[in-house]
PDB file of C-alpha atoms and ligand atoms in Angstrom:
ATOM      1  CA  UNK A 162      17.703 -12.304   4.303  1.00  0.00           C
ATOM      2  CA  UNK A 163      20.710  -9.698   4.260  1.00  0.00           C
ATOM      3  CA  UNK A 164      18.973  -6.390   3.445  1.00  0.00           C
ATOM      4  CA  UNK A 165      20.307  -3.033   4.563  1.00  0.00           C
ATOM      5  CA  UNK A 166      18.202  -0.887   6.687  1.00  0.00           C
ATOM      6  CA  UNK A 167      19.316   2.785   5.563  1.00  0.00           C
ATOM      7  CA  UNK A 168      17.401   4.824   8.041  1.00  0.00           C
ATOM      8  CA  UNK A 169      15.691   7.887   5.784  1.00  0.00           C
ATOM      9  CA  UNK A 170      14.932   5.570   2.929  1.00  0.00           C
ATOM     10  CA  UNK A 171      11.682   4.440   1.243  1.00  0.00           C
ATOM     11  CA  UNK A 172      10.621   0.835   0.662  1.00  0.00           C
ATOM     12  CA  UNK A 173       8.003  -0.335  -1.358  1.00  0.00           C
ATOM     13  CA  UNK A 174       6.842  -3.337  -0.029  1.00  0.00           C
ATOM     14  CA  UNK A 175       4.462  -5.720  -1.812  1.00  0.00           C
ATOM     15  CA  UNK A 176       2.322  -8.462  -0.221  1.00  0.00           C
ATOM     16  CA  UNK A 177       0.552 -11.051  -2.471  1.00  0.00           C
ATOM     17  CA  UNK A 178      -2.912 -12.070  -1.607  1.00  0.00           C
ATOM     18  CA  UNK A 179      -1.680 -15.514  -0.649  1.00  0.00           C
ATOM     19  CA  UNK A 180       0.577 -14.344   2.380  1.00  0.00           C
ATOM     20  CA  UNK A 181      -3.185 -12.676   3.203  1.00  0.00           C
ATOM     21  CA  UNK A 182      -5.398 -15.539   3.299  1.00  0.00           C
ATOM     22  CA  UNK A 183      -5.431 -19.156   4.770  1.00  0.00           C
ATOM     23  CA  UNK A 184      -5.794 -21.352   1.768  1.00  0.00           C
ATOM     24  CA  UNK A 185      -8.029 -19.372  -0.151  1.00  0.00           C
ATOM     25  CA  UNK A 186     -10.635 -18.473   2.235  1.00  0.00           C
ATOM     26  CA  UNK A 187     -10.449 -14.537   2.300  1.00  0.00           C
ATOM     27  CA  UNK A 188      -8.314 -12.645   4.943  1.00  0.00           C
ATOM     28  CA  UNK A 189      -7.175 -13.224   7.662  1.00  0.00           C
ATOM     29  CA  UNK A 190      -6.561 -10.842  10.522  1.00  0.00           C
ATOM     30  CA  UNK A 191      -3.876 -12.516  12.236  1.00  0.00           C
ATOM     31  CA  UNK A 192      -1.939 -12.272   8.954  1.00  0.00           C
ATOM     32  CA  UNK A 193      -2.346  -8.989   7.991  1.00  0.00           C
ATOM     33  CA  UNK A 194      -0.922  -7.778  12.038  1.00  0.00           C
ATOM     34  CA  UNK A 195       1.802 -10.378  11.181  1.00  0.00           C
ATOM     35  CA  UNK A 196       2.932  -8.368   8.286  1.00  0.00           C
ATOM     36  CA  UNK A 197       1.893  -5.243   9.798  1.00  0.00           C
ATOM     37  CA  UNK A 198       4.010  -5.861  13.266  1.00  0.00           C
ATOM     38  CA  UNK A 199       7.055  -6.312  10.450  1.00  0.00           C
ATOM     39  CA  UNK A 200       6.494  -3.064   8.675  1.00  0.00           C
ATOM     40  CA  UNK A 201       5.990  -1.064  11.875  1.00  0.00           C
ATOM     41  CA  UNK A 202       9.816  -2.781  13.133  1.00  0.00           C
ATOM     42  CA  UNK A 203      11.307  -1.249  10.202  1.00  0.00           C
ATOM     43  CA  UNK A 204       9.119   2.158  10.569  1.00  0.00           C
ATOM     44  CA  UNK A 205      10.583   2.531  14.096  1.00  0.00           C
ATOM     45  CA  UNK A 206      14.247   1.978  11.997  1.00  0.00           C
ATOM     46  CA  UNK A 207      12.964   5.197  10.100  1.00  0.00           C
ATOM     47  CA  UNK A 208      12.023   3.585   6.890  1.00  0.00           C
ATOM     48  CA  UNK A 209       9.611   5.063   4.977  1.00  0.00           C
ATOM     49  CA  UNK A 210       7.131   2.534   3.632  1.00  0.00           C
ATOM     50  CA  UNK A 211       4.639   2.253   0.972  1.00  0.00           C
ATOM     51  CA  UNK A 212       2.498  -0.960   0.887  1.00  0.00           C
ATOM     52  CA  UNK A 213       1.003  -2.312  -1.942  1.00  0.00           C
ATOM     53  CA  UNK A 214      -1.030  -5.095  -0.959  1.00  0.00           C
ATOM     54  CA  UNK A 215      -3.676  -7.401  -3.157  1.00  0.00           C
ATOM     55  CA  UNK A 216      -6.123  -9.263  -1.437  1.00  0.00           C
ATOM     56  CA  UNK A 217      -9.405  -7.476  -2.584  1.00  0.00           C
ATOM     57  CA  UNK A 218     -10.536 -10.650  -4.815  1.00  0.00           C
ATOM     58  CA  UNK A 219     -10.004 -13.637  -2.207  1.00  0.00           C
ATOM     59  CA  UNK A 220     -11.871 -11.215   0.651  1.00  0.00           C
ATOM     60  CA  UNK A 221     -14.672 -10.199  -1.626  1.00  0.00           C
ATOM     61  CA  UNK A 222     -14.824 -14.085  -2.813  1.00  0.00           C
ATOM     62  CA  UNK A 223     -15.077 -15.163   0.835  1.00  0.00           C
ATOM     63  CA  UNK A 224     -17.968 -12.697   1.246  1.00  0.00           C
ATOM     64  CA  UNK A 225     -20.274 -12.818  -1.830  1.00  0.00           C
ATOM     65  CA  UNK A 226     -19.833 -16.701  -1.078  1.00  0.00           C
ATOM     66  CA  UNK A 227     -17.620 -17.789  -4.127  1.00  0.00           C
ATOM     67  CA  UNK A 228     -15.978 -21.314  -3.742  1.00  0.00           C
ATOM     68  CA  UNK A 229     -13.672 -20.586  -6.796  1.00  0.00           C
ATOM     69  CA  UNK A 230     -12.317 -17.692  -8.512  1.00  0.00           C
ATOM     70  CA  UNK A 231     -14.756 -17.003 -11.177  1.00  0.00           C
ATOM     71  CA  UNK A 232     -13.384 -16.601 -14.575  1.00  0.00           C
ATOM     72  CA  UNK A 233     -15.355 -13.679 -15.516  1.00  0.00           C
ATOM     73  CA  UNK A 234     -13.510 -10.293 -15.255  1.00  0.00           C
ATOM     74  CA  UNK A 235     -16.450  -8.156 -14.615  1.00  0.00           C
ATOM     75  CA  UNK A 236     -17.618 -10.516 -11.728  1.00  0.00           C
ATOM     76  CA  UNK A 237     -13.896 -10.574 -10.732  1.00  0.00           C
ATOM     77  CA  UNK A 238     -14.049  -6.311 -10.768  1.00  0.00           C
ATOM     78  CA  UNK A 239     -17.073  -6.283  -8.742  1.00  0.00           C
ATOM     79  CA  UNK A 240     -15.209  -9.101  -6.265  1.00  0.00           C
ATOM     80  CA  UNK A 241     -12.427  -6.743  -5.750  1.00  0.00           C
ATOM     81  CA  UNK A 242     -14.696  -3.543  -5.438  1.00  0.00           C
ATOM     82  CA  UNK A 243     -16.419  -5.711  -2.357  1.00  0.00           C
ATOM     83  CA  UNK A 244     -13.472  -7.353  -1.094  1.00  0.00           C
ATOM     84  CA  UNK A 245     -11.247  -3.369  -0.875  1.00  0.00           C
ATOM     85  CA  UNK A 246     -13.208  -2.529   1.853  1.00  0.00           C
ATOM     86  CA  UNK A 247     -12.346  -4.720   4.436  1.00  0.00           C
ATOM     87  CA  UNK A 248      -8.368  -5.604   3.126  1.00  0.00           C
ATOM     88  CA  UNK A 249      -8.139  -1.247   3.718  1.00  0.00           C
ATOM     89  CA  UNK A 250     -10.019  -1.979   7.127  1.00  0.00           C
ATOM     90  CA  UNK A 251      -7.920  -4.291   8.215  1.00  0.00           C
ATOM     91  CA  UNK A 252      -4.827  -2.853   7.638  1.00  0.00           C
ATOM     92  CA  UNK A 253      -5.889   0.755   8.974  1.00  0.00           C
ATOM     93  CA  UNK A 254      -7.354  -0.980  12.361  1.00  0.00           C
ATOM     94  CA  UNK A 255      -4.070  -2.959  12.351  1.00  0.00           C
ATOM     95  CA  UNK A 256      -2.210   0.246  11.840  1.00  0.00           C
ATOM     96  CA  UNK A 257      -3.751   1.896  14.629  1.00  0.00           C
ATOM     97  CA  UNK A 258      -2.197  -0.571  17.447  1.00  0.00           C
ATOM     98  CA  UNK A 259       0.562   0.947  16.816  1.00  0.00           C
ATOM     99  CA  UNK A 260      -0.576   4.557  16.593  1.00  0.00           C
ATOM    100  CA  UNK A 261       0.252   4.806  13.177  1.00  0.00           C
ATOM    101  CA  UNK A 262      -2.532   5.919  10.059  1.00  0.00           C
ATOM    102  CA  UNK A 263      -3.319   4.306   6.902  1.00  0.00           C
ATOM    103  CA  UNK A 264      -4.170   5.676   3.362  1.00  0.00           C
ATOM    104  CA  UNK A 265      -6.105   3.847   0.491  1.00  0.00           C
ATOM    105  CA  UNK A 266      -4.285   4.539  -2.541  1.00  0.00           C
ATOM    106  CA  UNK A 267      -5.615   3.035  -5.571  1.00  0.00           C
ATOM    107  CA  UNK A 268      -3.749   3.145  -8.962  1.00  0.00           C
ATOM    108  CA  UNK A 269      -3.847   2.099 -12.327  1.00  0.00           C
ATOM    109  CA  UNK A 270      -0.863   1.656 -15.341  1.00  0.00           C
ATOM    110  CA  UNK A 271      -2.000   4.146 -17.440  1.00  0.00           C
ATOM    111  CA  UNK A 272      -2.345   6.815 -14.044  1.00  0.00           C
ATOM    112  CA  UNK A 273       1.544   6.366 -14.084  1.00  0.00           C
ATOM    113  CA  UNK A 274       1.663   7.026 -17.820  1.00  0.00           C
ATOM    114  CA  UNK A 275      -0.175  10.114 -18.084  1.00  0.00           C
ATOM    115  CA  UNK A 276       2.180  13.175 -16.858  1.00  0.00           C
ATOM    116  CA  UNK A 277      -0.066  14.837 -14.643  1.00  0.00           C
ATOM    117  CA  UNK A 278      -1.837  11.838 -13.323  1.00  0.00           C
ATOM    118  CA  UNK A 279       1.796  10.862 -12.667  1.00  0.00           C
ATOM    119  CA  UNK A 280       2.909  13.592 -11.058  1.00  0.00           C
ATOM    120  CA  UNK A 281      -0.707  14.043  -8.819  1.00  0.00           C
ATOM    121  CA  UNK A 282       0.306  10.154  -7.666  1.00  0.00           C
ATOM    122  CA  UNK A 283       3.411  10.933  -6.705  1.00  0.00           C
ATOM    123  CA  UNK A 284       3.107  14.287  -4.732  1.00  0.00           C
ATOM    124  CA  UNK A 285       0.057  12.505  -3.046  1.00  0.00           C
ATOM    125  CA  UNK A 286       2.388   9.527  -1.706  1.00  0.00           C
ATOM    126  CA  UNK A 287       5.269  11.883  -0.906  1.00  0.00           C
ATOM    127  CA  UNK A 288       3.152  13.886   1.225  1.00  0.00           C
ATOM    128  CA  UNK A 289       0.979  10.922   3.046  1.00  0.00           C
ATOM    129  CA  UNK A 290       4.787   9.474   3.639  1.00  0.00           C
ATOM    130  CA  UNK A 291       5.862  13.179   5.327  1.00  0.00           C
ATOM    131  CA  UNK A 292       3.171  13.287   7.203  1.00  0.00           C
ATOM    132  CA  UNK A 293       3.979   9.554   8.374  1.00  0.00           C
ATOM    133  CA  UNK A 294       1.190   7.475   7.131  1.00  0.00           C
ATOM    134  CA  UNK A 295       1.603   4.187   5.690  1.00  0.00           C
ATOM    135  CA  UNK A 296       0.068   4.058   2.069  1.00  0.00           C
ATOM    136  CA  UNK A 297      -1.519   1.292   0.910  1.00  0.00           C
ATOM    137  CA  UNK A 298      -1.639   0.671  -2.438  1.00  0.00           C
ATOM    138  CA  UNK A 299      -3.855  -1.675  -4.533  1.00  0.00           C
ATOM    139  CA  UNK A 300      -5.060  -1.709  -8.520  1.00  0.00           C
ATOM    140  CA  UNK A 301      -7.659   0.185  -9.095  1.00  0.00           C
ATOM    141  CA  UNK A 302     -10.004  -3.327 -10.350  1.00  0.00           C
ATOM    142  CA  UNK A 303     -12.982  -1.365 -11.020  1.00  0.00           C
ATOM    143  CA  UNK A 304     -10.977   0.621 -13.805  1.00  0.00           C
ATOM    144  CA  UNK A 305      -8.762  -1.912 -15.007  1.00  0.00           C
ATOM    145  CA  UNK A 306      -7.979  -5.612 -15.364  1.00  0.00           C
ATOM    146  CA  UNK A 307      -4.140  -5.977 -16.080  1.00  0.00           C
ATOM    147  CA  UNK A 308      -3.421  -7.226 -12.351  1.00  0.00           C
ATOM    148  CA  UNK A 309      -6.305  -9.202 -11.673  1.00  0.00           C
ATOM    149  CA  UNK A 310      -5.396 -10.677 -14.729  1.00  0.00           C
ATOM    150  CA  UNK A 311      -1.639 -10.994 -15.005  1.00  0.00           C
ATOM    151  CA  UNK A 312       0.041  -9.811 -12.365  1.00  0.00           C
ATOM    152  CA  UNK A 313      -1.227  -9.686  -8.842  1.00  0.00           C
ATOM    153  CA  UNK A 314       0.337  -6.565  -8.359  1.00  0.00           C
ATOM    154  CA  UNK A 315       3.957  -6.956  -8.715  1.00  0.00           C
ATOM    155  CA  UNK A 316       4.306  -4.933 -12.227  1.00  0.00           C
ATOM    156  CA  UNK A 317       2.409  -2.030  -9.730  1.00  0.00           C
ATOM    157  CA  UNK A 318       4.461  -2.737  -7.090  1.00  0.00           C
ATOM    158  CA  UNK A 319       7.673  -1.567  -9.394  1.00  0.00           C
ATOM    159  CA  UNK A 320       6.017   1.113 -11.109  1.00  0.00           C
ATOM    160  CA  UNK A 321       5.383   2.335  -8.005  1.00  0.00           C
ATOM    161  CA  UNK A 322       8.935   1.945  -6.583  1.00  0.00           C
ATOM    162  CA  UNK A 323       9.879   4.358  -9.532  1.00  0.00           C
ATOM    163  CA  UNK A 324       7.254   6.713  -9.191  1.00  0.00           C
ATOM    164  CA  UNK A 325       8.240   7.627  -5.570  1.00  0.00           C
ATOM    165  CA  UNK A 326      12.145   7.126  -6.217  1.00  0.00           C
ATOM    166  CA  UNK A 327      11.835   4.314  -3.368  1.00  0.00           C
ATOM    167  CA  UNK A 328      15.661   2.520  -2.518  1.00  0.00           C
ATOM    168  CA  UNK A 329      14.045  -0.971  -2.220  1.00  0.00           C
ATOM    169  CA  UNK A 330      11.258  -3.081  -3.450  1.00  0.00           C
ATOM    170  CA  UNK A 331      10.688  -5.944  -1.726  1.00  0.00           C
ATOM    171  CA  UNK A 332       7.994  -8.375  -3.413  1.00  0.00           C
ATOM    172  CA  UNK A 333       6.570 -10.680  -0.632  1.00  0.00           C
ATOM    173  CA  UNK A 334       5.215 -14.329  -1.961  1.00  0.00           C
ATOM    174  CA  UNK A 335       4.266 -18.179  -0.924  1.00  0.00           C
ATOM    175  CA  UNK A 336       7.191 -18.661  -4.117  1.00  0.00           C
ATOM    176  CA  UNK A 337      10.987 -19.012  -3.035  1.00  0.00           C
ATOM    177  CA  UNK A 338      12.203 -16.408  -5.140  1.00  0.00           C
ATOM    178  CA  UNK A 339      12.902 -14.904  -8.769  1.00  0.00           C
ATOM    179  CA  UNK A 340      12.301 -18.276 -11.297  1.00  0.00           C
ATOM    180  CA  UNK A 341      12.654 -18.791 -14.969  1.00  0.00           C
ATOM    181  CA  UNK A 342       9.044 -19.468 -15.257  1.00  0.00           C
ATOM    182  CA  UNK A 343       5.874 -20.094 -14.076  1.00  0.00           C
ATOM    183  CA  UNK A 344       6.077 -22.899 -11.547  1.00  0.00           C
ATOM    184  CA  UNK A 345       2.662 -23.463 -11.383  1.00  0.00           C
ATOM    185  CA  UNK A 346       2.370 -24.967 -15.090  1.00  0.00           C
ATOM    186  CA  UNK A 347       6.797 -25.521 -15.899  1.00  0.00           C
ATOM    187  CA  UNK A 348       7.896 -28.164 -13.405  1.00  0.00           C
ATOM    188  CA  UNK A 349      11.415 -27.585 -14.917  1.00  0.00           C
ATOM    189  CA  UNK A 350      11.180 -23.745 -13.802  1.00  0.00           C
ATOM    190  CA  UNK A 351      14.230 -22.735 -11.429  1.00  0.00           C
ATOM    191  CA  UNK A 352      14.563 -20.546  -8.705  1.00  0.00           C
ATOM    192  CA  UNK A 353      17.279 -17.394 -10.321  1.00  0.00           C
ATOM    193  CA  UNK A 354      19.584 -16.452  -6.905  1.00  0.00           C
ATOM    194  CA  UNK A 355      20.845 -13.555  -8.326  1.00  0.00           C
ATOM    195  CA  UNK A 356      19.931 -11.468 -11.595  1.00  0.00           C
ATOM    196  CA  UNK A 357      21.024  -7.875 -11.944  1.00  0.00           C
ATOM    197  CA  UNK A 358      19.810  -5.309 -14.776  1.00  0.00           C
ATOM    198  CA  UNK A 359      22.578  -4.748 -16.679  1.00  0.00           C
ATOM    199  CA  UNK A 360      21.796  -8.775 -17.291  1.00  0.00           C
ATOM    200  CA  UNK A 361      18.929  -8.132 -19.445  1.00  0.00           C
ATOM    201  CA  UNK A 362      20.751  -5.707 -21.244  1.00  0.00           C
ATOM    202  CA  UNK A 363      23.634  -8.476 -22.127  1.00  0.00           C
ATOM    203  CA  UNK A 364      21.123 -10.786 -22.950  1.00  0.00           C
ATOM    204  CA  UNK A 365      19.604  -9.128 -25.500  1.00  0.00           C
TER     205      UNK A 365
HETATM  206  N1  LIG B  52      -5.949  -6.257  -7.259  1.00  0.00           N
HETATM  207  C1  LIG B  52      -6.220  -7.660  -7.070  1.00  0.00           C
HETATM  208  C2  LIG B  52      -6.526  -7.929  -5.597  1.00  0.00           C
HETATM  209  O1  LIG B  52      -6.319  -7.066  -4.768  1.00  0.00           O
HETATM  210  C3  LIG B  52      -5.018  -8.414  -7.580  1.00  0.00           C
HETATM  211  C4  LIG B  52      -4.824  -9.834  -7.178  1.00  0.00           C
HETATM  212  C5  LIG B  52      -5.788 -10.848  -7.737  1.00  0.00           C
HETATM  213  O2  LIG B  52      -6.201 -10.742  -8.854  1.00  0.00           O
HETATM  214  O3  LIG B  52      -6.061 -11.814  -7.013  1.00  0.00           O
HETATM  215  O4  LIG B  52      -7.002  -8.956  -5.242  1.00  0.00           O
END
């Protein structure tokens, strides 16, 4: 991966629940200090970073004993509500190996679309980031559904990124990249090596 590392700037990185969890089965710690050793390398760089990190429904599946992901969106909420408080644990206690704090940040769309909800946000993150704590943001389940439903957080990932003026998202996932659809249920989806935004502009 060829990515600059601007010392000064802000990255929002994003980590899917599936770079979290072995196969499903909530968690696990070794993971999350994988990640965390990464984001702590580019810290000491002087990046600024914000993580927004899912995770809350496989943990709180793994400990309200749920085989599958239950289809139900209010069991799903209550899942996530469970599984929060040991995804925040573990990255705080991670976090603290290296002497460095965590903050829970949870969000919602429509936060980002009020004004001063927006504005609140984004003071709040631009002072945990001055004062050199690593953010973690998740959806706030309890509230809403559009990321337990749709997205698994990368739409919050980017709204994010513009909220805080970040320089790069990076969106971390078990899929190689960018692809013309969902792979899961289009075998014929391809992986897109390059797409800027004045693309979608041309294309429409
Ligand atoms: N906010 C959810 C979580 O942390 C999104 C991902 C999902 O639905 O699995 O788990």
């Amino acid at each position: 991966m060829n990515v600059e590392y601007d010392a000064g700037s802000t990255w929002v990185i994003k980590v899917g629940s599936s770079l979290l969890t072995n196969h499903g089965e909530g968690i696990d710690r070794s993971l999350v200090s994988g990640w965390v050793d990464d984001i702590v390398a580019l810290h000491r760089k002087g990046i600024r970073v914000v993580l927004v990190s899912s995770g809350a429904v496989a943990e709180g599946m793994q400990r309200l004993g749920f085989t599958r992901r239950p289809h139900s969106l209010q069991v799903l909420q209550a899942v996530a509500a469970v599984g929060q408080m040991r995804l925040v644990e573990m990255y705080e206690s991670s976090f603290q190996r290296h002497e460095l704090h965590t903050a829970q940040v949870l969000l919602t769309h429509d936060d980002l679309r009020s004004r001063e909800r927006y504005l609140n946000a984004r003071n709040t993150l631009k002072q945990l980031l001055s004062f050199d704590v690593v953010p973690v943001v998740n959806e706030n389940d309890t509230v809403v559904t559009d990321e337990i439903q749709f997205g698994d957080n990368d739409t919050l990932a980017a709204l994010v990124t513009n909220l805080i003026e970040a320089q790069t998202l990076l969106l971390l996932t078990d899929q190689p990249g960018l692809m013309t659809d969902n792979p899961s249920v289009n075998a014929n989806a391809e992986l897109v090596r390059l797409r800027r935004a004045s693309d979608l502009e041309r294309s429409e």
